[in-house]
Structure formats: structure tokens, C-alpha cells
Amino acid sequence: MSSETLHSFGYEQELKRSLSLADLMIYGLVFMVPIAPFAIFGVVFNGAKGMVPLTYVIGLVAMLFTALSYREMSRAFPIAGSVYSYAGRGINDKVGFLAGWAILLDYLLVPTLLYVVSAAALTSLLPGVPQWIWIVAFVLVNTVVNYLGIESTARLNRLFLLLEMIVLALFTAFGIAAIAAHKNGAHFSFDPLLKPHLVTPGLIFGALSIAVLSFLGFDGISTLSEEVKDDDRRLVGRATVLSLCAVAALFIVQTYVACLLVPHQTSFADGDPTNTAFYDIAKIASGAWLKTTVAVASALAAGVANSLVAQAATSRLLFSMARDRKLPAFLAHVHPTRKIPERAILFVSVLSLILGLTFVGQVDLLSSLVNFGALFSFLLLHVSVFVHFVLRNGSRRWHLHLIAPAVGFVIIGYVLVNADTRAKVGGIIWLAVGAVLLVFYRRTGRGTELSLED
């Protein structure tokens, strides 16, 4: 998108344009973490009665509808701000504010969640090191990298993606060799993909809830719309769909191999056996060295790689909302030479540090709140596709602008209704605060209007 196109939406080009399709895809992959199943394998295994790959197939199909909605809106409105901008221009400014406020809960807490998860994982390997030290170290590293500029972030993304793929390749190779050697009674079969006698509607819908949450993060690509170097509006949408499909393929392969190494098993015991299931399977495949390698890779992927891109996405959302006077104006400041939203980056760092030290060990609570913010904003995204394309512009592309968002809305709605009670309570409180802010803006004359030109 050119600066003239951005100007048509009422903005000046301030951020540096340097990202390619490959950069965007790598960013999305790192955000979703190609080795994410390492950490949650046991939980998903128990919920899916051993059919973990089937869970991710269901998740891919479900999330493709949301990815398509992101693709359509990113082409219509190629600006930073993600669902905040899309709902604001697709429906109206007030809905856009609530969408932005909802996903802000997700984006503000994601870096904190990742720091807490990684600190806990590394403390299990090095119990003598307090968790708060890991949190401080991760925050400092990611802040420095993001402050150096979007190119530095992109370069480190490439490095971490390469390292994650190496670890994944090691596990897959040694895992396949172990299956071929019939270690632990393993043998090749299609059981992890489908055990017809165990499949029930309850299992399918339960797997859907787990899988949808596993793919959260692909939406972060849309926050970089003003930093792509290509004028093609299709770039962000294309990267969103491709990265989702790519990470799903990686999830399916690694969990298929892992499931085959524990044949005739449909669950793990509660506690450590479930939490360390994937690491224990890595030990079955090739010994303690592979278990340690997989565990360390999982911790660093979340603590550095994933939280790095989460911090970048959060700072861009804050920048976009502050630029529209929905958040304090100081967050819209752009560094004159690095062309980054420096104050937003520093704000996210400080907030993540404070929250990380406050919520050490409270992974469940943070996870539930993060999920609510993302899912609620996805609902408004699907509505914005229908309103903007069908109602406002008379689109007759029913498959993309009516059927896909309708199916996506139903899927996300189901997951949200069945979310953790704490998530719903905390999320409703957060939305209530947003509604109060919305009223305050209107009554003080600041308004929430956005330029709707295209």
C-alpha cells in the first residue's frame, strides 16, 4: 500500500515499510509457535482421547473462516490496528472501539502470559533460579530488539523460526526412527488421526474449543499493515491464510509422530504426567538429551520468540488507537529515525514486567482472560465483513462475505459461550470499562469517529 492510499484513510505514513510476504509469514508462524504442541500436548491428548492430530485438523478448518475474514478486511482497509480498524470502518466507530478494547485485553496480556509460562518451564530445569529473574531477562531482551526497529525484530524472527524448525526436525526424525524400531510398542497407523469408535459430538466440540485457542496469534499479522514494503493490498491477507495453514501442517505432523510413540493410550494421569507428556515422549524417542532439548526450545520459543512478536503487535495496536485519540496521545509517538512506535513499545515492556511479576505462576487465569479478548473481537470481525461488503457495498460474493463469516461467527460464538467462567466474568468487566470510556469520550467531545474514506 502506498502512502497515498494510507493518506486516503486520514493518516500520514510514519512507520518504516520494509516487510515482505516472507517476513509477514515468519512473523505469523513465530507468533503461533510451530512447536506450541510441545507444551500442551498432554492436555490436548486427554481431551481428544489420543487423537491430537484430528484436533488440529478440526482447528484449522474452524479458524480458516476467521482467517478469510481477516484477509477480506485487510484488503479493504490496509492499515494498522487489526480488528479495531476493521470493525471501526466496517461497521461504525463505536463498535470499532469496543473491538479494539476487547482485543487489547488479549494483546496486553499475551506477552505477560508467555513470560510466566517460560519462567515456569525454565525453573523446572534450573530450580535454583527464581522465576522473576527469567521474566526480567526476557522483557529486557525483547524490548531492546523491538526498540532497534522492525528489521531487527524480523531478523530475530527468522533466527528463532530456524531454531524451532531444527528442533522439530530432530524430534520428527528420531521419532519416526523409534516408531520404525517399535520402541515402546510403537507402530505406524492412522489411529491418531481417527478412531471411529471413540469419536462423538462431544469430543468433536471439545476438540474444537482446544484447537481454536491453539491457533490464536495469526491475527497479529494485520497489525503490521503499514510496515509492508509491497503496494499490494493482498499481502497481509495472503500471509495470514498461508501462515495458518503452514503452522497447522506442522502441528499435525509432530503430534502424529508423538501419538504413535504411546500406542494404545488415550490419556495421561493428572499433574506432571500430563504437563510433561511431550517431553517424556521425546525421551522415549531418543533419550534424555532430546527431552532436555525439546523442553528448553519450548521455553525459549515462548519467552523470547513468541513474546517478541506479541510485544511488537501490541505496540502497533496501541499506536493505532492512540493515533485516533482513543488512548493517551503519547503512545502515538514515532521515533524519528527508527520509525517505530517507541513509547508504545516501552509501555508494553513496563506493563508486561509489572504484570509478569504480579501473576507469577498463574497461567490458567492469564490464559482464560487472553482467550476472551481474542474471541470477542473475532465475533465483531465477522460481523464487520458482512456489514461492510454485503450491506454497505452490495457484494454478491456470498461465499466470502456471507457464508464464511456466518460460519466463523457460529464457531467462535460456541467456543466463547463454553469458555472458562473466570474468562467470561473478567472479560465482561473489561468490556464494561471500555463502555464507560466510550461514554466518557462522547460526553467530553473527543468522539470516536474514524475516517471512512477508501
Coordinates of C-alpha atoms in Angstrom, one line a residue, residues 19 26-27 30 142-160 224 305 308-313 316 340 345:
L19 CA 8.5 -6.2 5.4
I26 CA 7.6 -15.8 9.5
Y27 CA 6.1 -13.3 11.9
V30 CA 6.6 -17.3 15.3
N142 CA 12.6 -8.3 23.7
T143 CA 12.4 -4.6 24.5
V144 CA 15.9 -4.0 23.1
V145 CA 15.3 -6.0 19.9
N146 CA 11.9 -4.2 19.2
Y147 CA 13.4 -0.8 20.0
L148 CA 16.1 -1.3 17.4
G149 CA 13.5 -1.4 14.7
I150 CA 11.2 -3.7 12.8
E151 CA 14.1 -5.1 10.7
S152 CA 15.8 -6.3 13.9
T153 CA 12.6 -8.0 15.0
A154 CA 12.2 -9.6 11.6
R155 CA 15.8 -10.8 11.6
L156 CA 15.4 -12.4 15.1
N157 CA 12.1 -13.9 14.0
R158 CA 14.0 -15.7 11.2
L159 CA 16.6 -17.0 13.5
F160 CA 14.2 -18.3 16.1
L224 CA 1.9 -4.7 10.5
A305 CA 10.4 -15.6 20.0
L308 CA 8.9 -10.7 20.9
V309 CA 6.3 -10.6 18.2
A310 CA 3.5 -10.3 20.7
Q311 CA 5.1 -7.1 22.1
A312 CA 5.5 -5.8 18.5
A313 CA 1.8 -6.4 17.7
R316 CA 1.2 -1.3 17.0
I340 CA 8.8 2.6 15.4
I345 CA 6.9 -0.4 22.9

